[in-house]
Coordinates of C-alpha atoms and ligand atoms in Angstrom, one line a residue:
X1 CA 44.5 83.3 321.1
X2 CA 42.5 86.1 322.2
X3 CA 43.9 89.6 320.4
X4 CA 44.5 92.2 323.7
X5 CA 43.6 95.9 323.4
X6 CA 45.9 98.2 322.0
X7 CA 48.8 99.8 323.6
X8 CA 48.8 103.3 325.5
X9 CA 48.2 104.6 328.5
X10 CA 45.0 106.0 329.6
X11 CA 46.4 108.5 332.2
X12 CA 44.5 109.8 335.1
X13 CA 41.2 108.9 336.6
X14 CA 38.1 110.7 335.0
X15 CA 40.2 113.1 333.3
X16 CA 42.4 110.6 331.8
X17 CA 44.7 112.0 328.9
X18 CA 42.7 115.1 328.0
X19 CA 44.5 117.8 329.0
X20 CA 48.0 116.4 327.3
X21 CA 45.4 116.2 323.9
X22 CA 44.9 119.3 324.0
X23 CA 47.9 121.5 324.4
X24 CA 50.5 118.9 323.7
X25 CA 50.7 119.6 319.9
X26 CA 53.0 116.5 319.3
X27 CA 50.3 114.4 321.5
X28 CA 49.8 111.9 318.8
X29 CA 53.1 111.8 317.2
X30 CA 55.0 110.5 320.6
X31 CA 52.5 107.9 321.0
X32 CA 53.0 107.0 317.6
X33 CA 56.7 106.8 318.3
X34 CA 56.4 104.9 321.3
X35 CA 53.3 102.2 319.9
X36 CA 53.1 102.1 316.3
X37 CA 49.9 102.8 314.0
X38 CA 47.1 102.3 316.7
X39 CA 47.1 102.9 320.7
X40 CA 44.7 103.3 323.2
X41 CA 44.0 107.2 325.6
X42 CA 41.5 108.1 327.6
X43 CA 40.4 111.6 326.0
X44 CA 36.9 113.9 326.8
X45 CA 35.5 111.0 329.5
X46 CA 35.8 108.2 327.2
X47 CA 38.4 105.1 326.4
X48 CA 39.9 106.2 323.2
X49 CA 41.7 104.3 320.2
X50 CA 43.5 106.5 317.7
X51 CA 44.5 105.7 314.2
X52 CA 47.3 106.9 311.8
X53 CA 48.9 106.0 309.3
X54 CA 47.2 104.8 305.7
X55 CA 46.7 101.4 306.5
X56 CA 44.7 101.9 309.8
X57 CA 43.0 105.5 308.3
X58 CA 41.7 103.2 305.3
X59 CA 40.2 100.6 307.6
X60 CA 38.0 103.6 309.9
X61 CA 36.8 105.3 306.7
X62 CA 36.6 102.9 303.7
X63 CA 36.7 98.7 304.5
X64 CA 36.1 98.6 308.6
X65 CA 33.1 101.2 307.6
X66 CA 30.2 99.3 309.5
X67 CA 31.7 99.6 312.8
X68 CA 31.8 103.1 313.1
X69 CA 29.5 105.6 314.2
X70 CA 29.4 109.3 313.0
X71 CA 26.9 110.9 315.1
X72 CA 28.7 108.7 318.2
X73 CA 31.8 110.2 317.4
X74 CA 30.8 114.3 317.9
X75 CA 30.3 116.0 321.1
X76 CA 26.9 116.8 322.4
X77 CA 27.6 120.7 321.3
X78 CA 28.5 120.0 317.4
X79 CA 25.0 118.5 317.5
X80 CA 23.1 121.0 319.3
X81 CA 24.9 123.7 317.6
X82 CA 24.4 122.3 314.4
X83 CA 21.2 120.4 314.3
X84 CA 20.3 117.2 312.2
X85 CA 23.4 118.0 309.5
X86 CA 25.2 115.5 307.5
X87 CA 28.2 115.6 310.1
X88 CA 25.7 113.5 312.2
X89 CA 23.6 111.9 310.3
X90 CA 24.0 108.2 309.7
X91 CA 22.7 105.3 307.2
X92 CA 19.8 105.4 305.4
X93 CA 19.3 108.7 306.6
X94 CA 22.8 110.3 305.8
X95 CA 22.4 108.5 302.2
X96 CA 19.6 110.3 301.1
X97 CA 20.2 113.5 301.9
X98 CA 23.9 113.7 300.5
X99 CA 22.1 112.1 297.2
X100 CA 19.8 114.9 297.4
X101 CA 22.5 117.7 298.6
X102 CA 25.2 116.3 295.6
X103 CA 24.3 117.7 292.7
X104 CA 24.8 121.4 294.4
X105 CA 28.2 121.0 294.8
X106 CA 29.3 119.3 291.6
X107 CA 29.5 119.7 287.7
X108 CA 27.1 121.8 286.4
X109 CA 26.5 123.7 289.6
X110 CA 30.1 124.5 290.0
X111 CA 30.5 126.1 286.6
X112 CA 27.2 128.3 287.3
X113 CA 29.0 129.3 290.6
X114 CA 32.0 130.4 289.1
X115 CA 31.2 134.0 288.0
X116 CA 29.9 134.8 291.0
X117 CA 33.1 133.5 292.7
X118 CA 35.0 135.9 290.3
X119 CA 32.6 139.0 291.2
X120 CA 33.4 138.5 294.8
X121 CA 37.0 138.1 294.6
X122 CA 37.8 140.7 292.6
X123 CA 35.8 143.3 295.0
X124 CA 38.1 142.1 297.4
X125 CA 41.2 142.2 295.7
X126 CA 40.3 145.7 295.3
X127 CA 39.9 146.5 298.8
X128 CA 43.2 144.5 299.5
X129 CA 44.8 147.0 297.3
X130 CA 43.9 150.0 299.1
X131 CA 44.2 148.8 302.3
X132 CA 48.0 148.0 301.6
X133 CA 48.3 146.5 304.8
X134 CA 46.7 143.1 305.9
X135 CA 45.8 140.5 308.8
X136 CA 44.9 138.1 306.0
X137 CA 43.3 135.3 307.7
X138 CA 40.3 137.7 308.7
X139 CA 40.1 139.1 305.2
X140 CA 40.2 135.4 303.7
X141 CA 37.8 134.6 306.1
X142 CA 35.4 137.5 304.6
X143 CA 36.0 136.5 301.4
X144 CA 35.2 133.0 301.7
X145 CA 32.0 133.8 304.0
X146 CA 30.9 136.4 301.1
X147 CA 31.1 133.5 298.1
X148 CA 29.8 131.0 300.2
X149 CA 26.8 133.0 301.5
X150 CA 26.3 134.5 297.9
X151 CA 26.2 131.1 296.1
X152 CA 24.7 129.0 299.2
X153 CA 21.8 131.4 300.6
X154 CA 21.6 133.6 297.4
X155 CA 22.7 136.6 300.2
X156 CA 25.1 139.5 298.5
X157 CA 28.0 140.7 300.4
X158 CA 27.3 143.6 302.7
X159 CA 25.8 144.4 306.3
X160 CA 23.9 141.1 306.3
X161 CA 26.9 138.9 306.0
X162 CA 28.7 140.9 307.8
X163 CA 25.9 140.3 311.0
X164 CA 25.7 136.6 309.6
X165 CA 29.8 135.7 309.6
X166 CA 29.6 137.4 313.3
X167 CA 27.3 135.1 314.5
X168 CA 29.1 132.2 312.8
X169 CA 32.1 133.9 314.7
X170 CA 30.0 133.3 317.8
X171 CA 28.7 129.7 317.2
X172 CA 31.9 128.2 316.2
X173 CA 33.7 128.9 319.2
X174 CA 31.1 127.7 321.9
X175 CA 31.7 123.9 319.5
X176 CA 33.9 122.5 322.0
X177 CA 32.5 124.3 325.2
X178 CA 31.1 122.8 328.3
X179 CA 27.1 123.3 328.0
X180 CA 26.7 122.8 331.6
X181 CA 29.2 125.2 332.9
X182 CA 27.8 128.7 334.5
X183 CA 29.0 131.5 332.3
X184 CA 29.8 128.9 329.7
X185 CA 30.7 130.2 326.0
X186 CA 27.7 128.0 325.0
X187 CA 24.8 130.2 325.8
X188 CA 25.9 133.0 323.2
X189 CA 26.6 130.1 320.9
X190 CA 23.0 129.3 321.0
X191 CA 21.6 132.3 321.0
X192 CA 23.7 132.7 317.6
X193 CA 22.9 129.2 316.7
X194 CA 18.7 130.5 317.0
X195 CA 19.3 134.2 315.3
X196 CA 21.0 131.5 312.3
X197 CA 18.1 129.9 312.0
X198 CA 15.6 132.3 311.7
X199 CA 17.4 134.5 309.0
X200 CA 17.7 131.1 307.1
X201 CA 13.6 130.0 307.5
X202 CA 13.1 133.9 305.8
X203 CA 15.6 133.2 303.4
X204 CA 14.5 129.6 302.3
X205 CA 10.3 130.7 302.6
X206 CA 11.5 133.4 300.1
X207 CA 13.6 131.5 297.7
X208 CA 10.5 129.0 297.7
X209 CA 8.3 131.9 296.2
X210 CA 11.0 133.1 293.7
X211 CA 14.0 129.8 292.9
X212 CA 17.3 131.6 291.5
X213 CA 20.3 129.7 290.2
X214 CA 21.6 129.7 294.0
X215 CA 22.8 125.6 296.0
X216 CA 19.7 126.6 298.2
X217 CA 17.3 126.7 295.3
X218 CA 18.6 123.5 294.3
X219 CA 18.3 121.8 297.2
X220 CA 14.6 123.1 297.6
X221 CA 14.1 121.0 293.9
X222 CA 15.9 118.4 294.2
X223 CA 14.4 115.0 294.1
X224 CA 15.9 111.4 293.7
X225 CA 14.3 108.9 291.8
X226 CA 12.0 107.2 294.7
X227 CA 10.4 110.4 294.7
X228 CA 11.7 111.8 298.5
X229 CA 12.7 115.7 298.9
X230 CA 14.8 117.4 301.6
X231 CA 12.2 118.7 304.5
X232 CA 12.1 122.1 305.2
X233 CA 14.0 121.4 308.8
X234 CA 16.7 119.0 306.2
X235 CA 17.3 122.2 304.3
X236 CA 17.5 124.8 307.1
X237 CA 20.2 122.3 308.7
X238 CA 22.0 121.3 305.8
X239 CA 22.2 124.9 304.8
X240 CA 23.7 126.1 308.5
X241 CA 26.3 123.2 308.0
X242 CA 27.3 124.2 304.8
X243 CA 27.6 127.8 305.4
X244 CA 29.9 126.7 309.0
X245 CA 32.0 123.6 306.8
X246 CA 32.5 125.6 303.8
X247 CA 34.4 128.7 305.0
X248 CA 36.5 128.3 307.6
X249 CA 38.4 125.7 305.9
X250 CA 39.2 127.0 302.5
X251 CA 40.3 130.6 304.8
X252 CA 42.6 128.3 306.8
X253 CA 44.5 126.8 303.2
X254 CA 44.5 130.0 301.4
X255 CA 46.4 131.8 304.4
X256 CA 48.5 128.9 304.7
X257 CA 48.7 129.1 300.8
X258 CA 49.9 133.0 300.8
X259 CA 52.1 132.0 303.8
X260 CA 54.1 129.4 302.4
X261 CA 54.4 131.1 298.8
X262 CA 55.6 134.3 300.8
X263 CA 58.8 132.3 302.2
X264 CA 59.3 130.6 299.5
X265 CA 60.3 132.7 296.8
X266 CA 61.3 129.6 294.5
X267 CA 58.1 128.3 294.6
X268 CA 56.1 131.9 293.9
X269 CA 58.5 131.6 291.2
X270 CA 57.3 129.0 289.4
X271 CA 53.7 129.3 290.1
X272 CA 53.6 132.2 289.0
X273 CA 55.5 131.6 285.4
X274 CA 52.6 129.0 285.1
X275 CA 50.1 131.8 285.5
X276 CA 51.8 134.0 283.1
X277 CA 51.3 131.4 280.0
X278 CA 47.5 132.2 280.3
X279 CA 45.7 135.2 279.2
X280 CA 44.7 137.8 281.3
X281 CA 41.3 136.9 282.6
X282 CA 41.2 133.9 284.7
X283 CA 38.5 131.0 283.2
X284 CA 36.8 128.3 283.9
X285 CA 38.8 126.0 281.5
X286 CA 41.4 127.4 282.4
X287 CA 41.3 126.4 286.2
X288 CA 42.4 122.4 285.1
X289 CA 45.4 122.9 283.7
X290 CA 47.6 124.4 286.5
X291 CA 49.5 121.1 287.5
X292 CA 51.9 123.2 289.9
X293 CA 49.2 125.5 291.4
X294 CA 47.7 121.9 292.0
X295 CA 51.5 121.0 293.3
X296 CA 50.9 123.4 295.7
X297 CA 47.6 122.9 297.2
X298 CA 48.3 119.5 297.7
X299 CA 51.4 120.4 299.7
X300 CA 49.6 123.0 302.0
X301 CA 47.1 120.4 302.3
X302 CA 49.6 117.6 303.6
X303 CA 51.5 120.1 305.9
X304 CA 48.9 122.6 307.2
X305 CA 45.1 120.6 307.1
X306 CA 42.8 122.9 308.1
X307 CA 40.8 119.9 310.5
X308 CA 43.5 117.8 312.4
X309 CA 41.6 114.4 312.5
X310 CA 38.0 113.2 312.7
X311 CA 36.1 111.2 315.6
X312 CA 33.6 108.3 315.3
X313 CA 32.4 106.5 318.0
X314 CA 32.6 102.5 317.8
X315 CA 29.6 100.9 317.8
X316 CA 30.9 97.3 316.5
X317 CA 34.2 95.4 318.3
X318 CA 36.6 95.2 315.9
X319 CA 40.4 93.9 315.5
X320 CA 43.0 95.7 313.8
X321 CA 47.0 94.9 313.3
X322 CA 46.6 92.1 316.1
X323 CA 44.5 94.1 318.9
X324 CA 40.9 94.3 319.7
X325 CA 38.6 97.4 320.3
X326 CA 35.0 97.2 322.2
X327 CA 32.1 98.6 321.4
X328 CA 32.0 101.9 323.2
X329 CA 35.1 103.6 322.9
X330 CA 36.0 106.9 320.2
X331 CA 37.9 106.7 317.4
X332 CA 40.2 109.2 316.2
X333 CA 41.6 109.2 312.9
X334 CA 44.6 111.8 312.6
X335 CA 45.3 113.5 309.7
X336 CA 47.8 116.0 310.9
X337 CA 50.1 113.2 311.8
X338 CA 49.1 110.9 309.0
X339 CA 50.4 113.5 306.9
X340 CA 53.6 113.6 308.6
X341 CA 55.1 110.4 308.3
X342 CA 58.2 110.0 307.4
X343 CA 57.9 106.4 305.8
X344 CA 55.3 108.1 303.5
X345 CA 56.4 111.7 303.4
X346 CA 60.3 111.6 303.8
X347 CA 61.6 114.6 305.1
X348 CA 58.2 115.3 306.4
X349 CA 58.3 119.0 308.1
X350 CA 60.1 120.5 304.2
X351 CA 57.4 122.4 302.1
X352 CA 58.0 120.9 298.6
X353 CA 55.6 121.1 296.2
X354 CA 57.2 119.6 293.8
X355 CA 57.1 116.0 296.2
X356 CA 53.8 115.4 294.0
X357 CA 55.2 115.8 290.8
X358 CA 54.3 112.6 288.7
X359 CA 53.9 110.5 292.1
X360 CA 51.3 107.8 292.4
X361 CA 49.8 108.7 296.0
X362 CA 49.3 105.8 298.3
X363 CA 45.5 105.5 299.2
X364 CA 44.4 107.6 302.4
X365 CA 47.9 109.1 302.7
X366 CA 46.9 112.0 301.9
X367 CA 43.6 113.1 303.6
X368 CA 42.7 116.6 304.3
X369 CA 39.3 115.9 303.1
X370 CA 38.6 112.9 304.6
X371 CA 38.5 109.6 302.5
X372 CA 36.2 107.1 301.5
X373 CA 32.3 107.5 300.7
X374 CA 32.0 110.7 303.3
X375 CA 34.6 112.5 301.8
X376 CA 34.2 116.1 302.4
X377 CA 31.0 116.9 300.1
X378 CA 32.8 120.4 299.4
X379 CA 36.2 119.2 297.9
X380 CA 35.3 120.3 294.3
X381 CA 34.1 123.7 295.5
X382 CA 36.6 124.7 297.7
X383 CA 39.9 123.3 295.1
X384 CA 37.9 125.7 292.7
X385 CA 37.8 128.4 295.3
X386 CA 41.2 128.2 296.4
X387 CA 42.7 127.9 292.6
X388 CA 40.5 131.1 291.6
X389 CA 41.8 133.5 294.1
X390 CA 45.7 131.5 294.1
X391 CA 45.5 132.2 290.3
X392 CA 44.3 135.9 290.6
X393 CA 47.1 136.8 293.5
X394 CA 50.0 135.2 291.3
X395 CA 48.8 137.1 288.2
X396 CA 48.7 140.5 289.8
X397 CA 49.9 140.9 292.9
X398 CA 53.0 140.4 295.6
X399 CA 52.8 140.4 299.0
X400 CA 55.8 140.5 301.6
X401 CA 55.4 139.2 305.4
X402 CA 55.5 142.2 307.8
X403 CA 57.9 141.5 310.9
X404 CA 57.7 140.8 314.5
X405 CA 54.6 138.2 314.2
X406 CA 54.1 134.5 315.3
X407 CA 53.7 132.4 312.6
X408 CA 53.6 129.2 314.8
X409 CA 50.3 126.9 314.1
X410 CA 47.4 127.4 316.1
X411 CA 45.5 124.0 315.1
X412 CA 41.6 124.7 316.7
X413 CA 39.0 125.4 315.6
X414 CA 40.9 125.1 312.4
X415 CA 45.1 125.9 311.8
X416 CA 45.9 129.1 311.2
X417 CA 49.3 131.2 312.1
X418 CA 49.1 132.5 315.7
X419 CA 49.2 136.3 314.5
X420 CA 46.4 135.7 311.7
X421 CA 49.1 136.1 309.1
X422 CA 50.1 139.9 308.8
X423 CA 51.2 141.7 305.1
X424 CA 51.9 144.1 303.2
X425 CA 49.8 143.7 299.7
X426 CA 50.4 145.7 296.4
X427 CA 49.5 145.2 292.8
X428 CA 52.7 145.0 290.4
X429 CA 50.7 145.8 286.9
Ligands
LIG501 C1 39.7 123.5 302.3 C2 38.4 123.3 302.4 C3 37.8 122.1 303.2 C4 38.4 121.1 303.9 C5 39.9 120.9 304.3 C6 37.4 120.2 304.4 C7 37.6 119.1 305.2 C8 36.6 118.1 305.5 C9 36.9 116.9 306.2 C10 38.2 116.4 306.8 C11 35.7 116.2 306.2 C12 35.5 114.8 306.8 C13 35.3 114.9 308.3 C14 35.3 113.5 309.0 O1 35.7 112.5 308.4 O2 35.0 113.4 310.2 C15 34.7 117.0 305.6 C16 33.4 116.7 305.5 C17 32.4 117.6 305.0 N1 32.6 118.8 304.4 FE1 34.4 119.7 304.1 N2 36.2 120.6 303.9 C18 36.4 121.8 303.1 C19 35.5 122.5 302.4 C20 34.1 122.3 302.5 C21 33.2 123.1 301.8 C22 33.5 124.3 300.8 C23 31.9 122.5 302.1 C24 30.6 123.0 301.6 C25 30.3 123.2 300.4 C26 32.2 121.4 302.9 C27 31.2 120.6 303.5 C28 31.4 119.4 304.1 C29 30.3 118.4 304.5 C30 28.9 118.7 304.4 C31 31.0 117.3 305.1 C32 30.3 116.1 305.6 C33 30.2 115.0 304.5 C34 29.5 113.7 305.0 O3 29.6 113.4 306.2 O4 28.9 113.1 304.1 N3 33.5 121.3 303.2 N4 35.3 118.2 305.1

């Protein structure tokens, strides 16, 4: 017998479920509610079937790979702001450039990184300290846009990143605007987008003249074995992707991160006795043996992903638990509401890092950074990241919520707390 589509509804004509999507915050769980792990919408002027849960989440990124499309699955504007990136690149293509792009964000790499990480933070730890008073998500957001510029583009903190995480500023919010549209946010996107890319073609012309120890000089080197490089266009793009992927998600979990620790006194606590049994200076080797710190990041994780879920478009039919899916239609896979599942997660909406204490995780149930073989390409860095400057703030340093702010999640373009997260900061040495 034939398998029929999934359920759902696919709401009005043209517009179909769109606007529920996007202010309805509980959009997926009441469908989930009502229809189980897959259902059909109409979302952004196309049939739509979304997926949560592990099972269905493992099947779009790991064994039901091949039907899938990445590039299919982005608006028009994430490519046209973004250019020919990993995000939408595809097959052979996609394969040899993460090959290529790997090595920069793994092993060897990431120890070279790490005093430079250390320089940075502690500048702004210092500035934290005098300031007293802080809307953290923008300073986390200047810290993260400081490292990542620093060890990406080989570009010190100062005026230049300052213009360069403005125009960032600029580009991400036109992402999901309407190109078309008279006095659209697009057009000052791409004017951003263009002023990107020429202060990355001076900065990669002179790193080719004089290589340092920064990701952009090994990117310009590396080679696989069949002999093929990154093109000078590869690098510019891969270089604008990383700089836009690899800082407004680590500022999203650490504000989470000094959120959740800041009503949770239990848990500050006990993270920070587990800082107090190393010496002072924070190391390398020292970064792999904090099991809670670790507690806690996967917790903020689960609860507060920074990206709620990630589209593909079909491009192969497929079945899945009984119903059938044309060619055609987006995908979503959520990982906001993944994460919330009370058959996997039981008492879903508590913040308890201790949850992951000696458990053996279910595969894909817990997927911030995506899953399968395009997991995020930054996990590595940003876990180091986060731990560094988590490690540093529990060592020396409280911090007490101010009153009268909203605290409620804003989820796009990634989750934050609706007043940016406002403190007060001191050192305790
Ligand atoms: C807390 C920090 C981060 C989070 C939560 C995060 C999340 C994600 C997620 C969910 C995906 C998969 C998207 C999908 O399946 O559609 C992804 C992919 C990616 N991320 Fe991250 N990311 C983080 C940090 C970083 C950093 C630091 C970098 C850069 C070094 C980075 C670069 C990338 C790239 C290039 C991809 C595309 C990989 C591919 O398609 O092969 N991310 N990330």
């Amino acid at each position: 017998m034939a398998s029929s589509l999934p359920p759902g509804s696919t709401g009005l004509p043209f517009i179909g479920e769109t606007l529920q999507f996007l202010t309805d915050r509980n959009f997926v769980q009441k469908r989930y509610q009502r229809h189980g792990s897959v259902f059909k919408s109409h979302i952004i002027g196309r049939p739509t079937v979304f997926m949560v849960g592990p099972d269905a989440v493992e099947f779009l990124l790991s064994s039901g790979f091949d039907n899938f499309s990445w590039r299919d699955g982005w608006p028009d504007t994430f490519k046209l702001l973004l250019g020919r990136s990993l995000f939408v690149q595809e097959g052979e293509e996609h394969r040899k450039n993460r090959r290529l792009m790997m090595p920069a964000f793994h092993g060897a790499a990431l120890a070279r990184y790490f005093s430079s990480m250390e320089e940075i933070t502690q500048q702004h730890l210092k500035k934290w300290e005098q300031q007293q008073t802080l809307q953290w998500y923008e300073e986390f957001k200047q810290l993260t846009f400081d490292i990542a510029s620093q060890i990406f583009l080989g570009t010190p903190p100062g005026k230049e990143t300052e213009r360069l995480s403005q125009l960032f500023t600029t580009l991400t919010s036109g992402l999901l605007s309407f190109p078309n549209l008279p006095g659209s946010q697009f057009k000052k996107s791409l004017a951003a987008r263009n002023a990107l890319l020429d202060h990355l073609a001076i900065v990669i012309n002179q790193r080719k003249e004089n290589p340092t120890d920064d990701a952009l000089s090994l990117l310009l080197d590396a080679q696989d074995e069949e002999g093929n490089r990154l093109s000078f266009e590869e690098i510019r793009a891969q270089a604008m992707l990383l700089l836009f992927a690899g800082h407004e998600t680590t500022t999203s979990m650490l504000t989470w991160f000094a959120l959740e620790v800041a009503r949770n006194k239990d848990v500050y606590q006990k993270a920070k006795a587990e800082q107090q049994t190393f010496s002072d200076a924070v190391t390398l080797e020292q970064i792999s043996k904090m099991p809670y710190l670790d507690q806690i990041f996967n917790e903020i994780e689960r609860l507060h992903p920074p990206v709620a879920g990630g589209f593909r478009g079909v491009v192969k039919p497929f079945e899945f638990n009984g119903y059938s899916v044309p060619a055609g239609w987006l995908a979503q896979y959520s990982i906001l509401h993944t994460h919330r599942l009370p058959e996997v997660y039981p008492d879903p909406e508590k913040f308890d890092p201790d949850r992951w204490h000696n458990t053996k995780q279910k595969p894909f149930s817990l997927i911030g950074f995506g899953g399968g073989s395009r997991v995020c390409i930054g996990l590595a860095f940003a876990k180091l990241e986060m731990k560094l400057v988590a490690a540093h703030l529990l060592r020396h340093y409280e911090w007490e919520l101010l009153p009268h702010q909203r605290l409620e999640p804003v989820q796009i373009p990634t989750r934050r707390p609706k007043d940016r997260l406002r403190v007060i900061f001191r050192a305790i040495d």
